[in-house]
Coordinates of C-alpha atoms in Angstrom, one line a residue:
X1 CA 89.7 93.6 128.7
X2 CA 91.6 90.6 129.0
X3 CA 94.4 89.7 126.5
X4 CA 92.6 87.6 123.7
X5 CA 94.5 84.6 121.7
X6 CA 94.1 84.9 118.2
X7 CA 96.6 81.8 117.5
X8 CA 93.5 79.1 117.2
X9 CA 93.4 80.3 113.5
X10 CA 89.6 80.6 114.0
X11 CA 89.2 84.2 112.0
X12 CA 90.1 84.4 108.5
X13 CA 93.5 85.0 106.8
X14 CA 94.1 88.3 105.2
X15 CA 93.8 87.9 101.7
X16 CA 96.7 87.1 99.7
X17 CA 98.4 89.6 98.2
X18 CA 96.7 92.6 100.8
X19 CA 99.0 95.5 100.8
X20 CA 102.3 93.1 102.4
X21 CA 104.1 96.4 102.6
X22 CA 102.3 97.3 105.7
X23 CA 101.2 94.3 107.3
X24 CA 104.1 92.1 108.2
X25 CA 101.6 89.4 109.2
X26 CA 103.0 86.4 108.3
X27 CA 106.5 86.6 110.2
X28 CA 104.2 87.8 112.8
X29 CA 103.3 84.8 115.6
X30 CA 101.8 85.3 118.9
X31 CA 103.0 89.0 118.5
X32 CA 101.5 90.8 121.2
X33 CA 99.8 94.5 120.4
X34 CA 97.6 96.9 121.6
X35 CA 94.2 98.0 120.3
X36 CA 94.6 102.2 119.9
X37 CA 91.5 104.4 119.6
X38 CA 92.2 106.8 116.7
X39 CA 89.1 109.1 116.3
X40 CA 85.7 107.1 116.4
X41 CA 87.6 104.0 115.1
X42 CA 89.6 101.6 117.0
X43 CA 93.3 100.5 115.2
X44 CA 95.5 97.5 115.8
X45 CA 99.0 99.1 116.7
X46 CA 102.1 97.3 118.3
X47 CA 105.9 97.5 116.9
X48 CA 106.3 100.7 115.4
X49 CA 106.6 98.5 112.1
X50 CA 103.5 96.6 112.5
X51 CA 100.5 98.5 110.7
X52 CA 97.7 100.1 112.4
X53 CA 94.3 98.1 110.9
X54 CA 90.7 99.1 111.7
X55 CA 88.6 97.5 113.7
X56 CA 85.0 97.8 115.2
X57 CA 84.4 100.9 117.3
X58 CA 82.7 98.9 120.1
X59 CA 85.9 96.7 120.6
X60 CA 87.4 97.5 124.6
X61 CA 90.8 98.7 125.1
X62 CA 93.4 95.8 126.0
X63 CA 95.8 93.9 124.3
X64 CA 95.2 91.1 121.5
X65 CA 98.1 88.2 120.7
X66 CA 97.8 87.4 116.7
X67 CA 99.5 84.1 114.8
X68 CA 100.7 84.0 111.5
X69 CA 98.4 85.7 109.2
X70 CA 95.0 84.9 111.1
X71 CA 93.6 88.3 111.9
X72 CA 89.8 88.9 113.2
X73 CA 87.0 88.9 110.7
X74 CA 86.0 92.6 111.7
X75 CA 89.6 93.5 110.8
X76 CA 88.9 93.0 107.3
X77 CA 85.1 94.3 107.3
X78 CA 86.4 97.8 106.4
X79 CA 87.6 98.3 103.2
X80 CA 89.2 95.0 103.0
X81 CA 91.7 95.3 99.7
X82 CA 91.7 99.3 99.1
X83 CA 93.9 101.7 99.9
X84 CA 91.8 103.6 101.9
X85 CA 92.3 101.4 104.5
X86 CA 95.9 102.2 104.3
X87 CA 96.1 106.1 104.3
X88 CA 95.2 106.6 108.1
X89 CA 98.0 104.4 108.7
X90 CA 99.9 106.7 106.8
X91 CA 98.4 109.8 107.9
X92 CA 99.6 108.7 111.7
X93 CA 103.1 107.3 110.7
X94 CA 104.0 110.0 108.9
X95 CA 102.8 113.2 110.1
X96 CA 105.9 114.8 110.5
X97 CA 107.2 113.7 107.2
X98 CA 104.1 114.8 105.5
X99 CA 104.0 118.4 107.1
X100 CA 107.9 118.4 106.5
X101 CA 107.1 117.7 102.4
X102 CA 103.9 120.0 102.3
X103 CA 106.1 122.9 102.8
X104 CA 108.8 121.6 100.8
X105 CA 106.7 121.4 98.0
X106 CA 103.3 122.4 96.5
X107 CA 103.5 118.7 94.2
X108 CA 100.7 116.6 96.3
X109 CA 100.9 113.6 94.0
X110 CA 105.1 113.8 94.9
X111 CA 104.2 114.3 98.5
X112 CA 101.9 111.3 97.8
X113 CA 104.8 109.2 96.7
X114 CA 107.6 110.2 98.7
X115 CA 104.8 109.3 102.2
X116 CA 104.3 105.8 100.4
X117 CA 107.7 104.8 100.0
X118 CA 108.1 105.9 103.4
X119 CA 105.9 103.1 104.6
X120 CA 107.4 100.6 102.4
X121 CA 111.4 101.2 103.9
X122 CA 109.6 100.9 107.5
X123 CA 108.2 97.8 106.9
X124 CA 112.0 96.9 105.0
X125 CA 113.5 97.8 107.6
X126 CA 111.5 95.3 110.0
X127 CA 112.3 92.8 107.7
X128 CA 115.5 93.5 107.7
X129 CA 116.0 93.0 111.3
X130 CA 114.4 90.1 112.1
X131 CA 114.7 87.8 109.1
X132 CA 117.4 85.2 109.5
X133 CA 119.6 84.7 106.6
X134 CA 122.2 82.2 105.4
X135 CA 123.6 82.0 101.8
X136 CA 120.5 83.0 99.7
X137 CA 117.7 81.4 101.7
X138 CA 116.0 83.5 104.9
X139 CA 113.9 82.4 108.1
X140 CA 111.8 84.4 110.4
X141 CA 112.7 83.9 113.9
X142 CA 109.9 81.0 114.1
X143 CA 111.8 78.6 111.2
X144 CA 109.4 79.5 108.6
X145 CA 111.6 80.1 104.9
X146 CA 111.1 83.3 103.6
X147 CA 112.0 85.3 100.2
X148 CA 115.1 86.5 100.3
X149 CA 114.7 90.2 102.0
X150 CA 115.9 91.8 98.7
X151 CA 113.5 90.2 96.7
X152 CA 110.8 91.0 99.8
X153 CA 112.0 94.5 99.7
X154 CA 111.8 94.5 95.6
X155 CA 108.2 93.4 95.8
X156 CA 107.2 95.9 99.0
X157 CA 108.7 99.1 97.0
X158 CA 106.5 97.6 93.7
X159 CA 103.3 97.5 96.1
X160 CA 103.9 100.7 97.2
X161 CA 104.6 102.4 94.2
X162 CA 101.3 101.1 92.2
X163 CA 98.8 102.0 96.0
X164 CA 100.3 105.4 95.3
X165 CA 98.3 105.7 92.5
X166 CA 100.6 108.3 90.7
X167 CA 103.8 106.1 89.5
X168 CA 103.4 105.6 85.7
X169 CA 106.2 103.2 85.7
X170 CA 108.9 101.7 87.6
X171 CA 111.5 99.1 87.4
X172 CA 114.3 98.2 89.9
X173 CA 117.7 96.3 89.9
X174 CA 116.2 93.4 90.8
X175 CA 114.0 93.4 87.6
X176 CA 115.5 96.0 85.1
X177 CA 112.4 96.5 82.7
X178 CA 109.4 98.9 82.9
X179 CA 106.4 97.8 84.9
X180 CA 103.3 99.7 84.5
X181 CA 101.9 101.0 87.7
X182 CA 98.7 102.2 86.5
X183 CA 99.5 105.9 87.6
X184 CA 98.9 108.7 84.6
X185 CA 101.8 110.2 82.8
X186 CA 100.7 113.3 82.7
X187 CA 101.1 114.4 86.5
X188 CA 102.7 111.6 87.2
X189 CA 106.1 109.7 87.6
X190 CA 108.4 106.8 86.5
X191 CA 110.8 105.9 90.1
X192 CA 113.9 103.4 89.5
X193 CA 115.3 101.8 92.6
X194 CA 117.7 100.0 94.2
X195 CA 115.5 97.8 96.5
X196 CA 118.2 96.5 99.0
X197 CA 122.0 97.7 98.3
X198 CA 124.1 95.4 100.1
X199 CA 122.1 92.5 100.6
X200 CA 124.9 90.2 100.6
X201 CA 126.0 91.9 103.6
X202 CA 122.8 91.5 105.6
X203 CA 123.8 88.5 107.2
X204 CA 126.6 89.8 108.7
X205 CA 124.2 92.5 109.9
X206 CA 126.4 95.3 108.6
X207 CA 124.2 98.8 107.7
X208 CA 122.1 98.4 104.0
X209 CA 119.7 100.3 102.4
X210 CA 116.9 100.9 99.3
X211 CA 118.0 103.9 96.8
X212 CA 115.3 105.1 94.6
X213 CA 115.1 108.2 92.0
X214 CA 111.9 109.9 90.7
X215 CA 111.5 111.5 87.7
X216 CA 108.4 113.0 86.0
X217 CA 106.4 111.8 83.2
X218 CA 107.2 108.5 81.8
X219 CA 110.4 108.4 80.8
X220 CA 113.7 106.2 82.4
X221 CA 115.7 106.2 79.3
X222 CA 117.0 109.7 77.1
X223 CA 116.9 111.6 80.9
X224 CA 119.6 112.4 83.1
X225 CA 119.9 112.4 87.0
X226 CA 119.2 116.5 86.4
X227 CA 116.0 116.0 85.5
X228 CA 115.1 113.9 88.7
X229 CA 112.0 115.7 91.1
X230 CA 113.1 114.0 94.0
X231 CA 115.8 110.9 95.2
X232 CA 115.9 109.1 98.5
X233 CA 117.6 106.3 100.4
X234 CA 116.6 104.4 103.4
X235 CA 119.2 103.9 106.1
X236 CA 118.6 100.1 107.7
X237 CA 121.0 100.1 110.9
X238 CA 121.1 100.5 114.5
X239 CA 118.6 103.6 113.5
X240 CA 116.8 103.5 110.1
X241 CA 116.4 107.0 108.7
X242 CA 114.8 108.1 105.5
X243 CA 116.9 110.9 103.6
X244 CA 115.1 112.8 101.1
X245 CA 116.0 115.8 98.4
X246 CA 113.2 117.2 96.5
X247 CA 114.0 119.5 93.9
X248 CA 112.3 122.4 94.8
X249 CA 114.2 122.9 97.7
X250 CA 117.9 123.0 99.3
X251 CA 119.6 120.5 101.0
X252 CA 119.0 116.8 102.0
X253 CA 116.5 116.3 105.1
X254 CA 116.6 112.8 107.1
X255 CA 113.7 111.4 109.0
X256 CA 114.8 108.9 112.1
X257 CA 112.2 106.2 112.4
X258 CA 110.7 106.0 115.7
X259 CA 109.5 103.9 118.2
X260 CA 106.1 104.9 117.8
X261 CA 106.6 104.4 114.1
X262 CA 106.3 108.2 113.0
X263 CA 109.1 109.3 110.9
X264 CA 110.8 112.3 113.0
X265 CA 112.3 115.3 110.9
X266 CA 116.5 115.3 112.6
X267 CA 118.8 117.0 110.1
X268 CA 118.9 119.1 107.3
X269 CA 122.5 119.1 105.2
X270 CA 123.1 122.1 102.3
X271 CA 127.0 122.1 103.2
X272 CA 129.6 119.7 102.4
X273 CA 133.1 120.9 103.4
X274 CA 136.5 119.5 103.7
X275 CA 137.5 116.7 105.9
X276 CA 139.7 113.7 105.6
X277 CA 137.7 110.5 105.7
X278 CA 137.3 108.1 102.7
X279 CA 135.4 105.1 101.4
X280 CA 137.0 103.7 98.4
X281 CA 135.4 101.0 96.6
X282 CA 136.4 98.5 94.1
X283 CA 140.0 98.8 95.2
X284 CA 141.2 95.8 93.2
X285 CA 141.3 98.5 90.4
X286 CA 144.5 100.1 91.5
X287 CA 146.0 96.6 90.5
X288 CA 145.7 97.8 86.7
X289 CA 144.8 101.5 87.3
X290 CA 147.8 103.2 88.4
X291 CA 146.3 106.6 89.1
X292 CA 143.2 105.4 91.5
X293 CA 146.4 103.6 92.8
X294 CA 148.0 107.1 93.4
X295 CA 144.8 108.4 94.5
X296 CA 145.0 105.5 97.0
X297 CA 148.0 106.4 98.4
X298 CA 147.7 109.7 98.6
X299 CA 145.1 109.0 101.3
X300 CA 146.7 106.8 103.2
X301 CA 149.9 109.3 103.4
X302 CA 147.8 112.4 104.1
X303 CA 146.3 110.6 106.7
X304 CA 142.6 110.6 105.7
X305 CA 140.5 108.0 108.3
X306 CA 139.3 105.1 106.4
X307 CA 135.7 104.7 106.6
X308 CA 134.5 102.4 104.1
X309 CA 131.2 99.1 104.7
X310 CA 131.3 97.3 101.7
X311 CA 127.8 99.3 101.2
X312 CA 127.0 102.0 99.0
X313 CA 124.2 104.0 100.9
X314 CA 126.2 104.1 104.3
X315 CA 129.6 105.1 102.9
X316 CA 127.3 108.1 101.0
X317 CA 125.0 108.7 103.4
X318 CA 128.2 109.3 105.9
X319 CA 129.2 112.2 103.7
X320 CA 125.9 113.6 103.9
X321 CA 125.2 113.4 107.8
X322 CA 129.5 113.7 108.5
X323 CA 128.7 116.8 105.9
X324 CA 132.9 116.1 104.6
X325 CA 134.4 113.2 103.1
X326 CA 134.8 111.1 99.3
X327 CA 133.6 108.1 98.2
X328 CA 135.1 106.6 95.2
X329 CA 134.4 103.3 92.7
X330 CA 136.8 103.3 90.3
X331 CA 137.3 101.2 87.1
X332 CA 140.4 99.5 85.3
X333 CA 140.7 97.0 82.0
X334 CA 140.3 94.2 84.7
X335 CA 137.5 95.7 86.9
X336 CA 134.4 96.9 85.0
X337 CA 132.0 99.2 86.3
X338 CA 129.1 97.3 88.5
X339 CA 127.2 100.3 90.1
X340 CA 124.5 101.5 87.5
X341 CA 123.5 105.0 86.9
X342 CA 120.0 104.9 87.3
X343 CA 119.3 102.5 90.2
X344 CA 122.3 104.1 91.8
X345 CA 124.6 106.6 91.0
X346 CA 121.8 109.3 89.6
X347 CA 119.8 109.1 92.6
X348 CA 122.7 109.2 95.1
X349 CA 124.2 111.7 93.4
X350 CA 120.8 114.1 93.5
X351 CA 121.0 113.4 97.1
X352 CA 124.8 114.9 97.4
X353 CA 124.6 117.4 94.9
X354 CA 121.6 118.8 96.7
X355 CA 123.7 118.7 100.1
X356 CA 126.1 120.8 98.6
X357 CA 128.8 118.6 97.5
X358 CA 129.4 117.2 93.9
X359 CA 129.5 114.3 92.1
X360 CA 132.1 113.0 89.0
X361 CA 132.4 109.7 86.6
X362 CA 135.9 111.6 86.0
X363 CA 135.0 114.3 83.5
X364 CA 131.6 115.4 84.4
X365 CA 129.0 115.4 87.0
X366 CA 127.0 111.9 87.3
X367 CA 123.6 114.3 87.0
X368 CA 124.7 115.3 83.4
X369 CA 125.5 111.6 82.1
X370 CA 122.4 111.0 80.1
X371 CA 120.9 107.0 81.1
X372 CA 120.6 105.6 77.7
X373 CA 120.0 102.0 79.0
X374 CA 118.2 100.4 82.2
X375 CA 121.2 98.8 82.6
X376 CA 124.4 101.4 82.0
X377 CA 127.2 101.3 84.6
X378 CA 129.6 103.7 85.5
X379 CA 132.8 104.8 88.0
X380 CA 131.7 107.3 90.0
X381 CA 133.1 109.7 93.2
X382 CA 130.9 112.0 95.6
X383 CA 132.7 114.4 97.9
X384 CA 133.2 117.8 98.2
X385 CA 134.1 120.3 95.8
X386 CA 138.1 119.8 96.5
X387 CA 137.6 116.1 96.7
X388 CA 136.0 115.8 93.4
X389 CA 139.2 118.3 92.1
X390 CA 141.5 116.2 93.3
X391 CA 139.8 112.9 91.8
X392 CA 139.2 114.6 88.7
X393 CA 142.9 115.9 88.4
X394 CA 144.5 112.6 89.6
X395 CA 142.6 110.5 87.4
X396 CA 142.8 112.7 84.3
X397 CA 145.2 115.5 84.9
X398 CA 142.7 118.0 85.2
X399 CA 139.0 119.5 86.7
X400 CA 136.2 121.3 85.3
X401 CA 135.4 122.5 89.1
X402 CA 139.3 123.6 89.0
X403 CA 140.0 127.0 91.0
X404 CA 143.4 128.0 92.6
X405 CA 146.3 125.6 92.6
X406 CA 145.6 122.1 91.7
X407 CA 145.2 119.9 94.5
X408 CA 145.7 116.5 92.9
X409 CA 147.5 113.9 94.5
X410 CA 151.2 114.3 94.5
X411 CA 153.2 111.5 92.0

């Protein structure tokens, strides 16, 4: 069949407010896709973050050319605003991931969440590489203005978390109070997320990600990062990968993105050892903090290899797929603590403390800390067991993970 132009606007728009995680329609103009037969059923397919929508089962094989949100009227004959609709999208996309999290663990409603937030960071990540952005305003490659992709990403992860059908509540960085997302309590859970961290450094197209935690129940606030069931981050750069821990299992496991838009199962990390490489953060602390300035030094003259972005997720994730390494935000009288514990630093430190390294705010691990507001902040380091020693003993002058000689950093 011969390529057919859908750019006359002559089919209606998808409803406002349809399940944006997975379309991607309105950046979308003059996108040109292929019609896949899936079963008895015909599916609109294309870039690997483009969704897969139903269409009628006497439709011909060739390829269709779409423009903006128009979209043919048997398109949205088939369970037009459900989610049922969505789940053999899902059930392609994610196959690996989902046979990966069936044996991790027996939880279907956690497997249910953890396979829709995998759709939303692949539809992020699109976003993320091909909006346009200057100062706070963004444009799609055809000059149309667009939220801001951290706002986008905010209101993707929201979508996906209520079409899940098993988030009670969540509530993100971007909008730090509980939103009800229908799902029960019982059976159920609350997820807190970081939708984009590093969104001011999208436009300099440096690496970013989304951080969520999930915990069970319906409860954000008199928890602690211990009690989390699972925590992930998304990956956006020249690969997006989706790292997962899940509490009933070892280790961290990271899913590349493909072309095909399946989420491929690459590397599993229960180790972190020793090695000199460091990412330290909020170094304008060591202006009033002499022993992070120590620390500092100590570094620099033991000739650890400086690998630090400017964003949070890379400089952790490195420690999980470099499996060595210590990351570091410290505070002073003159710089506060910015990164909060349950948007952040809970979920990322479930995700190293489950790859076999250890977290620290300085006396205890980050997991322990219990999150009395949406809002509380704290310093925080990830590493490996000597690493955290050594931050511990600089900082403070001694460890709870202490064993042997002290390996703090020398005066």
């Amino acid at each position: 069949m011969a390529g057919r132009n859908l750019s006359n606007g002559r089919w209606p728009a998808w409803p406002d407010g349809r399940l944006g995680m997975v379309s991607g329609l309105g950046e979308a103009r003059r996108r040109t896709v292929a019609w896949e037969k899936l079963g008895d059923r015909w599916w609109l397919g294309g870039s690997p973050t483009m969704p897969l929508l139903p269409h009628s089962p006497t439709m011909e094989t060739g390829v269709t050319s779409y423009a903006g949100s128009a979209i043919p009227h048997t398109v949205l004959s088939r369970s037009r605003t459900t989610t049922q609709s969505w789940f053999p999208l899902q059930q392609r996309s994610n196959r690996k991931s989902e046979e990966f999290l069936n044996k991790a663990t027996p939880d279907k409603n956690l497997i249910r969440l953890l396979v829709c937030m995998g759709e939303a960071l692949r539809t992020i990540s699109f976003k993320v590489k091909t909006a346009s952005c200057g100062g706070t305003a963004c444009v799609n490659t055809f000059g149309d203005e667009q939220l801001a992709v951290d706002v986008l990403a905010d209101k993707l992860l929201f979508e996906s978390l209520r079409y899940s059908h098993v988030c009670k509540y969540a509530c993100s960085e971007e909008l730090p109070e509980l939103q009800d997302m229908e799902g029960p309590a019982e059976g159920g859970f609350s997820v807190a997320f970081d939708p984009l961290d590093g969104s001011s450094i999208v436009d300099t197209n440096f690496t970013v990600g989304t951080i969520f935690g999930v915990w069970p129940g319906d409860k954000l606030t008199g928890v602690t990062g211990r009690d989390q069931v699972a925590a992930a981050m998304g990956i956006y750069g020249p690969r997006t990968t989706y790292v997962i821990a899940v509490k009933d299992i070892p280790g961290t496991h990271e899913f590349l993105l493909l072309d095909e838009g399946k989420w491929q199962h690459v590397k599993d990390t229960t180790t972190i050892g020793e090695g000199k490489m460091f990412s330290p953060g909020n170094l304008r602390a060591t202006f009033d903090n002499p022993d992070y300035d120590k620390l500092i030094n100590y570094y620099v003259r033991a000739k650890y290899t400086l690998r630090y972005t400017g964003g949070m997720v890379p400089d952790v994730n490195q420690i999980i797929v470099k499996e060595k390494g210590i990351f570091t935000n410290v505070t002073s009288p003159s710089a506060k603590a910015k990164l909060r514990l349950l948007f952040e630093v809970a979920p990322l430190g479930f995700l190293i403390e489950k790859a076999g390294g250890h977290s620290s705010d300085g006396f205890q691990s980050v997991l322990d800390k219990v999150i009395n507001t949406l809002d509380e902040r704290t310093q925080v380091a990830y590493g490996s067991k000597n690493e955290i020693i050594r931050f511990e003993e600089t900082l403070y002058g001694s460890s709870r993970l202490k064993a042997g000689e002290p390996v703090g950093a020398a005066v």
